[in-house]
PDB file of C-alpha atoms in Angstrom:
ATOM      1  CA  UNK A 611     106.524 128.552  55.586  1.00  0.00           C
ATOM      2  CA  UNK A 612     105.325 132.268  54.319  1.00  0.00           C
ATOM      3  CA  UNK A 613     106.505 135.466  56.510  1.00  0.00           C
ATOM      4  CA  UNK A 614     103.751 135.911  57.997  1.00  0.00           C
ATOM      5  CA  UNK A 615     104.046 132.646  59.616  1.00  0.00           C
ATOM      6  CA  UNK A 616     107.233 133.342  60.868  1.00  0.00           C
ATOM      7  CA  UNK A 617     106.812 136.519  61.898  1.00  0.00           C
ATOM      8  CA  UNK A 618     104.039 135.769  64.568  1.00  0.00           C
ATOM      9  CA  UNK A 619     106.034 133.427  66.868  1.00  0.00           C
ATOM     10  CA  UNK A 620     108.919 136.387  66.514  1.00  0.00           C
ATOM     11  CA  UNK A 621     106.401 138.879  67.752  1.00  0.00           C
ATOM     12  CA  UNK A 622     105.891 136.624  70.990  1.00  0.00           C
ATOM     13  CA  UNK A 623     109.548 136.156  71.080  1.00  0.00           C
ATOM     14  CA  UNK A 624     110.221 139.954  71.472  1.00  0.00           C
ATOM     15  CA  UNK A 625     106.976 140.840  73.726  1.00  0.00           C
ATOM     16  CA  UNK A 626     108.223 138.283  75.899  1.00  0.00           C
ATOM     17  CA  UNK A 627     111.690 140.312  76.179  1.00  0.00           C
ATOM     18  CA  UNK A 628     109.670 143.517  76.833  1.00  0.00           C
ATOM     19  CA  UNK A 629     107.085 142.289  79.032  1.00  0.00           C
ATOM     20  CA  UNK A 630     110.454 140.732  81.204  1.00  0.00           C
ATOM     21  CA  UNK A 631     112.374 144.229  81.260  1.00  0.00           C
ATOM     22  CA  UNK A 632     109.562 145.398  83.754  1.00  0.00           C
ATOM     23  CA  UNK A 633     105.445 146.806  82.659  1.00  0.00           C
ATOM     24  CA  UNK A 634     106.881 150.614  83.183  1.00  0.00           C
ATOM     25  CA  UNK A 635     107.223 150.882  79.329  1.00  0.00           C
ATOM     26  CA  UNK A 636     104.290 149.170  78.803  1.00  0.00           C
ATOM     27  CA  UNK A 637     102.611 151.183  81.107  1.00  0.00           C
ATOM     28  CA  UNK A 638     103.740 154.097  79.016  1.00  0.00           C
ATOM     29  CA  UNK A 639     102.144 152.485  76.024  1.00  0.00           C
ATOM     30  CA  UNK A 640      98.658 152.024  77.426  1.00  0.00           C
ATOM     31  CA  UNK A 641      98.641 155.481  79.058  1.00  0.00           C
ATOM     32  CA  UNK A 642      99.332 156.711  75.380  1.00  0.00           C
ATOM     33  CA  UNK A 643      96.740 154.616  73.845  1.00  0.00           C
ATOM     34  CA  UNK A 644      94.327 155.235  76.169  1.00  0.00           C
ATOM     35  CA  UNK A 645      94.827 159.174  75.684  1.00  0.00           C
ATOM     36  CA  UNK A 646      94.736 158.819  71.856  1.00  0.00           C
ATOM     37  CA  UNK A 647      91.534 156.851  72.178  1.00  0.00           C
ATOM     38  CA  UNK A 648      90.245 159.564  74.852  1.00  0.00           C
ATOM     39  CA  UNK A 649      91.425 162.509  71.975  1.00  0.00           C
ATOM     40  CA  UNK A 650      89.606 160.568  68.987  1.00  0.00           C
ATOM     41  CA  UNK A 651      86.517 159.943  70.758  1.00  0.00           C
ATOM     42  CA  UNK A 652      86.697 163.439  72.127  1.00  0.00           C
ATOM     43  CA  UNK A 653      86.857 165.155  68.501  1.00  0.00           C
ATOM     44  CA  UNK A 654      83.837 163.219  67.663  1.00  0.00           C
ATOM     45  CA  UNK A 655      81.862 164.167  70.372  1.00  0.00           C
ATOM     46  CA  UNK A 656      82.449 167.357  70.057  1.00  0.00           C
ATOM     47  CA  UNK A 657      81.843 167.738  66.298  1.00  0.00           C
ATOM     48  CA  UNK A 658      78.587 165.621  66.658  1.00  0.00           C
ATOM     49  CA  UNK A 659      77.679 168.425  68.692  1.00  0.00           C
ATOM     50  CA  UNK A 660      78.329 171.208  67.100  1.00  0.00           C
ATOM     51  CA  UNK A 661      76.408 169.102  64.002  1.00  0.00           C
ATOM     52  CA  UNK A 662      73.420 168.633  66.054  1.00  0.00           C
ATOM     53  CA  UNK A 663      73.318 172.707  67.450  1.00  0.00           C
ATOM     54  CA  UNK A 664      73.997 174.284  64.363  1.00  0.00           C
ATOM     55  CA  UNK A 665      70.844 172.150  62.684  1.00  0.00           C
ATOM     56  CA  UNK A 666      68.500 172.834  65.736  1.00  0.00           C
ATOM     57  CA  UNK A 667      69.573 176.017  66.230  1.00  0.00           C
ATOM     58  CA  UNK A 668      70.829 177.645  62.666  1.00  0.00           C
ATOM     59  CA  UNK A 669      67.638 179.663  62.174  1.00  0.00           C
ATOM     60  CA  UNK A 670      68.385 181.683  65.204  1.00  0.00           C
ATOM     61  CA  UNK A 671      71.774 181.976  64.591  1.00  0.00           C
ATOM     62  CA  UNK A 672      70.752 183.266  60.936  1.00  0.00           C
ATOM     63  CA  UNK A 673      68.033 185.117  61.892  1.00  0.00           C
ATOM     64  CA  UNK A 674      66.135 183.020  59.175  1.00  0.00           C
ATOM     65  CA  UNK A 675      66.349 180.143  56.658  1.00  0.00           C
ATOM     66  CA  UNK A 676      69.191 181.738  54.090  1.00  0.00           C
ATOM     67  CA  UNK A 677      71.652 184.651  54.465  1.00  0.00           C
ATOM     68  CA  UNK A 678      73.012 186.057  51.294  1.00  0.00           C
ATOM     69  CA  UNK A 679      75.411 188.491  51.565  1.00  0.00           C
ATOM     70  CA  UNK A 680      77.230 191.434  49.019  1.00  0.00           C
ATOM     71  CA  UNK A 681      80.055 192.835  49.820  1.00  0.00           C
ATOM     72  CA  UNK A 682      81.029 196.418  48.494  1.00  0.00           C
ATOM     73  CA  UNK A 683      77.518 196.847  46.361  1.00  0.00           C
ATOM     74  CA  UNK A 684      73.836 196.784  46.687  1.00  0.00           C
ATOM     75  CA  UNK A 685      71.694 194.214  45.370  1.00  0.00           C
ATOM     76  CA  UNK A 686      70.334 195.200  41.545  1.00  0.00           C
ATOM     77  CA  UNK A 687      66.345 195.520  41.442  1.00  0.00           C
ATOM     78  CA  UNK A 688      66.685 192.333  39.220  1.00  0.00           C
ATOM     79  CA  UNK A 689      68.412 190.493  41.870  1.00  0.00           C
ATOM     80  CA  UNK A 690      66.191 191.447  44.716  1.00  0.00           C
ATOM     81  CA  UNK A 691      62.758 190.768  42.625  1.00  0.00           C
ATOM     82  CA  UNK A 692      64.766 187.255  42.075  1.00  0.00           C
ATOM     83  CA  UNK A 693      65.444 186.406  45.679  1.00  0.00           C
ATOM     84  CA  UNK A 694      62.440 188.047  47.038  1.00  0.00           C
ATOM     85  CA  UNK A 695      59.809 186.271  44.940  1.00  0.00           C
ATOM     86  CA  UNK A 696      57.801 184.106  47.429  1.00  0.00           C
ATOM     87  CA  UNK A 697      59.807 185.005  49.920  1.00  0.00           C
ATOM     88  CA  UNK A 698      60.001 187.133  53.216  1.00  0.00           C
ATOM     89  CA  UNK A 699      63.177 189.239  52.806  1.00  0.00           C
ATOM     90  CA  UNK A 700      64.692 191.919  55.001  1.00  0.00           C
ATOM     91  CA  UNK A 701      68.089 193.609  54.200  1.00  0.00           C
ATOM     92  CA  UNK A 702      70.846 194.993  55.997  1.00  0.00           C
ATOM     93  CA  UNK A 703      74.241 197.082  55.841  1.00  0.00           C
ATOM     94  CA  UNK A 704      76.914 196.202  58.511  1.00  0.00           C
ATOM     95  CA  UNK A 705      80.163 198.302  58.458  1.00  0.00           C
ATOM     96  CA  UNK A 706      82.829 198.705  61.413  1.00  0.00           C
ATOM     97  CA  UNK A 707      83.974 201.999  62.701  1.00  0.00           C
ATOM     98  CA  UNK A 708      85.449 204.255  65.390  1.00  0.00           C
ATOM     99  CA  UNK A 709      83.034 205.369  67.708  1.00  0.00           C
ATOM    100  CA  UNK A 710      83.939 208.116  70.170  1.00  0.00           C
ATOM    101  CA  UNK A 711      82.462 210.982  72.539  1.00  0.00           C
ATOM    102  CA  UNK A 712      81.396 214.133  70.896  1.00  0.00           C
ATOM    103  CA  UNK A 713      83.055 215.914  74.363  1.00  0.00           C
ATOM    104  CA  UNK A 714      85.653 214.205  75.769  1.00  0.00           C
ATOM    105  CA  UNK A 715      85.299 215.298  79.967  1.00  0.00           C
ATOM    106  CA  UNK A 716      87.718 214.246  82.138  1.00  0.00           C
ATOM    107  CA  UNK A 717      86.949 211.074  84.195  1.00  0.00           C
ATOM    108  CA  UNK A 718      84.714 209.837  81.554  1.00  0.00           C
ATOM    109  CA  UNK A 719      84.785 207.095  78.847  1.00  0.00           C
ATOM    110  CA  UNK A 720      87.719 205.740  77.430  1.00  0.00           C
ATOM    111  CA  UNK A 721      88.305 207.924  74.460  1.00  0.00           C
ATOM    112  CA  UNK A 722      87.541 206.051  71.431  1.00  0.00           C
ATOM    113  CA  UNK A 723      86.522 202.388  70.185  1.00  0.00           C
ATOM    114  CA  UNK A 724      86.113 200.121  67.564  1.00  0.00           C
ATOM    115  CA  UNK A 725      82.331 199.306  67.081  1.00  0.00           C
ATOM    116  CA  UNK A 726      80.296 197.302  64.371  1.00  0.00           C
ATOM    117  CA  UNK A 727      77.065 199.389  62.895  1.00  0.00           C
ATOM    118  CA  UNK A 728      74.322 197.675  61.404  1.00  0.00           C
ATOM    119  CA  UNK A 729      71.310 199.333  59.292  1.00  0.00           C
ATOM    120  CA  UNK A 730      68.105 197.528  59.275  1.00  0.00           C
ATOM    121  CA  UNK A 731      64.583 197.957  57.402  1.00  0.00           C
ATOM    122  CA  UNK A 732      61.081 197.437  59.214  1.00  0.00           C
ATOM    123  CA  UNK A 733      61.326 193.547  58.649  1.00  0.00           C
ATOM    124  CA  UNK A 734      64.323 192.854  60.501  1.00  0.00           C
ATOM    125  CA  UNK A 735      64.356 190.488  62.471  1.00  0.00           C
ATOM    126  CA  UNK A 736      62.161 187.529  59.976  1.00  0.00           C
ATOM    127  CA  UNK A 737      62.734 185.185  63.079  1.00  0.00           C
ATOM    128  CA  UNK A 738      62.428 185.429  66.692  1.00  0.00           C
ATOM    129  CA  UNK A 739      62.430 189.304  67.984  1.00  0.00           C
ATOM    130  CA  UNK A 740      64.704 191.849  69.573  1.00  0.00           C
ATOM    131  CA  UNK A 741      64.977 192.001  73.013  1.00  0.00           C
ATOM    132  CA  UNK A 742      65.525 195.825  74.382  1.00  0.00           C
ATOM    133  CA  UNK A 743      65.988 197.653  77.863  1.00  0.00           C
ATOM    134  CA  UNK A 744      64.389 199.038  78.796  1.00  0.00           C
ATOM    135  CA  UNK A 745      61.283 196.465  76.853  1.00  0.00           C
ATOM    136  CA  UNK A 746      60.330 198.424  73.447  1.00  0.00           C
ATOM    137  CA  UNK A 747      59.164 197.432  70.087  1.00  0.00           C
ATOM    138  CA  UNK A 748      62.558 198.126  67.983  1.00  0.00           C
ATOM    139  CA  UNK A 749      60.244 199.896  65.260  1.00  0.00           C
ATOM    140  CA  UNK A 750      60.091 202.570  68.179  1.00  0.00           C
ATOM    141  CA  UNK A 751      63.117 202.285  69.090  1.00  0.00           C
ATOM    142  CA  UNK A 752      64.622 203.219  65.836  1.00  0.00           C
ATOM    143  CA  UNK A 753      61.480 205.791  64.945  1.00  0.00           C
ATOM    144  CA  UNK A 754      62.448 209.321  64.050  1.00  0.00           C
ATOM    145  CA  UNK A 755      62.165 211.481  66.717  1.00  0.00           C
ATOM    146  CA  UNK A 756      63.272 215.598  66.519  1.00  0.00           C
ATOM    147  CA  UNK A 757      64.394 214.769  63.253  1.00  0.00           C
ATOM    148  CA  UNK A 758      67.157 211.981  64.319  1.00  0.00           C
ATOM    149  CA  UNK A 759      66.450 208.252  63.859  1.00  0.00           C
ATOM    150  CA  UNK A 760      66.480 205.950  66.748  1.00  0.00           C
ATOM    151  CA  UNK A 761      69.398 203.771  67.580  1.00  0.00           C
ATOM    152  CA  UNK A 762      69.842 200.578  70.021  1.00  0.00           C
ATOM    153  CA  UNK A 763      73.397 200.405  71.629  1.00  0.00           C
ATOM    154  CA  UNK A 764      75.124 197.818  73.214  1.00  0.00           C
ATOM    155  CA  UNK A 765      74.838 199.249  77.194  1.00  0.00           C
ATOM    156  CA  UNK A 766      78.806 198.211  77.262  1.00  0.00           C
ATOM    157  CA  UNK A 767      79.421 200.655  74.777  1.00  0.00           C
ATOM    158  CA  UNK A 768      77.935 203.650  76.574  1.00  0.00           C
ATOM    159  CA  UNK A 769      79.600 203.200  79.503  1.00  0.00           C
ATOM    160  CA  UNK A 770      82.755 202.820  77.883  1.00  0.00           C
ATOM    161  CA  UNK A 771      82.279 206.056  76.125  1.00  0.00           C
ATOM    162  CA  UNK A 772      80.775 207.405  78.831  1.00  0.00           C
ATOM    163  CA  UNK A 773      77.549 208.546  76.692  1.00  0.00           C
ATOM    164  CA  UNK A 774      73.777 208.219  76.754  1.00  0.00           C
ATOM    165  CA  UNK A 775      71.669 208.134  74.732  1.00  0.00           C
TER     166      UNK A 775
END
C-alpha cells in the first residue's frame, strides 16, 4: 500500500471527527473561502477593467498616441527633427509653484497655494480640444493682449486666491 493510499481513508477519518464537533468551524471555513474567492475574482475584475479603459481611452488620457518626456533640459534640434519627422508634435513645460495674491485684502483668498503651471505652443492639444468658460478658442485665450499673454486658470484657484483674471 503507497501513502497516498493510506492517507485518503485518514482524511475521512478526521473530517468525520470535525464534521461531528458541530458545522460552526466549518462554517468558518466556507465563509473564508468564499471571501478569498470573492477577493480573487474581485482583483481580476477590476484589473480587466482598468486594461480595457486605459486601451479605449489612453489617447485622451495622453492627449495623443506617445508622450515623451525630459526632465531638467530641452529637447536638442537633432532630437526634435528625430521625433517630429512624420509626425504631429506639440511640446510643453510643466513646473509646480506657489501661487499667491499680488494684494493680500482682508476677507479674501487664502493667502498662498501650491499650483502646477503648464506652457503650451499653438498645437496643443493634438487630440480632442480644450473646453473653456466662458466657450473660447484657447489660441485666444492665451493671445497677447496689452502686452501680457493670456492664461486659463482653474476657477478653484481664483476663488481661493481671491483673484480674477
Amino acid at each position: 500500500m503507497s501513502g497516498g493510499e493510506a492517507s485518503l481513508p485518514l482524511a475521512f477519518r478526521l473530517a468525520r471527527r470535525e464534521l461531528r464537533g458541530g458545522l460552526s468551524g466549518f462554517r468558518v471555513f466556507i465563509a473564508c473561502l468564499a471571501l478569498g474567492v470573492a477577493a480573487i475574482a474581485g482583483v481580476g475584475s477590476v484589473s480587466t477593467a482598468l486594461t480595457r479603459g486605459l486601451a479605449e481611452g489612453g489617447q485622451d488620457i495622453l492627449g495623443g498616441d506617445v508622450a515623451l518626456r525630459l526632465i531638467h533640459r530641452e529637447a536638442t534640434q537633432e532630437e526634435f527633427s528625430y521625433i517630429a519627422d512624420g509626425h504631429d508634435v506639440t511640446v510643453s513645460a510643466e513646473m509646480r509653484a506657489m501661487a499667491r495674491a499680488a494684494e493680500e485684502e482682508e476677507g479674501r483668498g487664502q493667502g498662498q497655494t501650491l499650483v502646477e503651471l503648464k506652457a503650451v505652443d499653438d498645437a496643443y492639444p493634438l487630440y480632442g480640444a480644450m473646453e473653456l468658460v466662458p466657450d473660447m478658442p484657447l489660441a485666444d485665450a492665451l493671445a497677447v493682449r496689452d502686452g501680457r499673454p493670456g492664461v486659463v486658470v482653474e476657477p478653484n484657484l481664483l476663488s481661493r486666491l481671491g483673484v480674477e483674471v
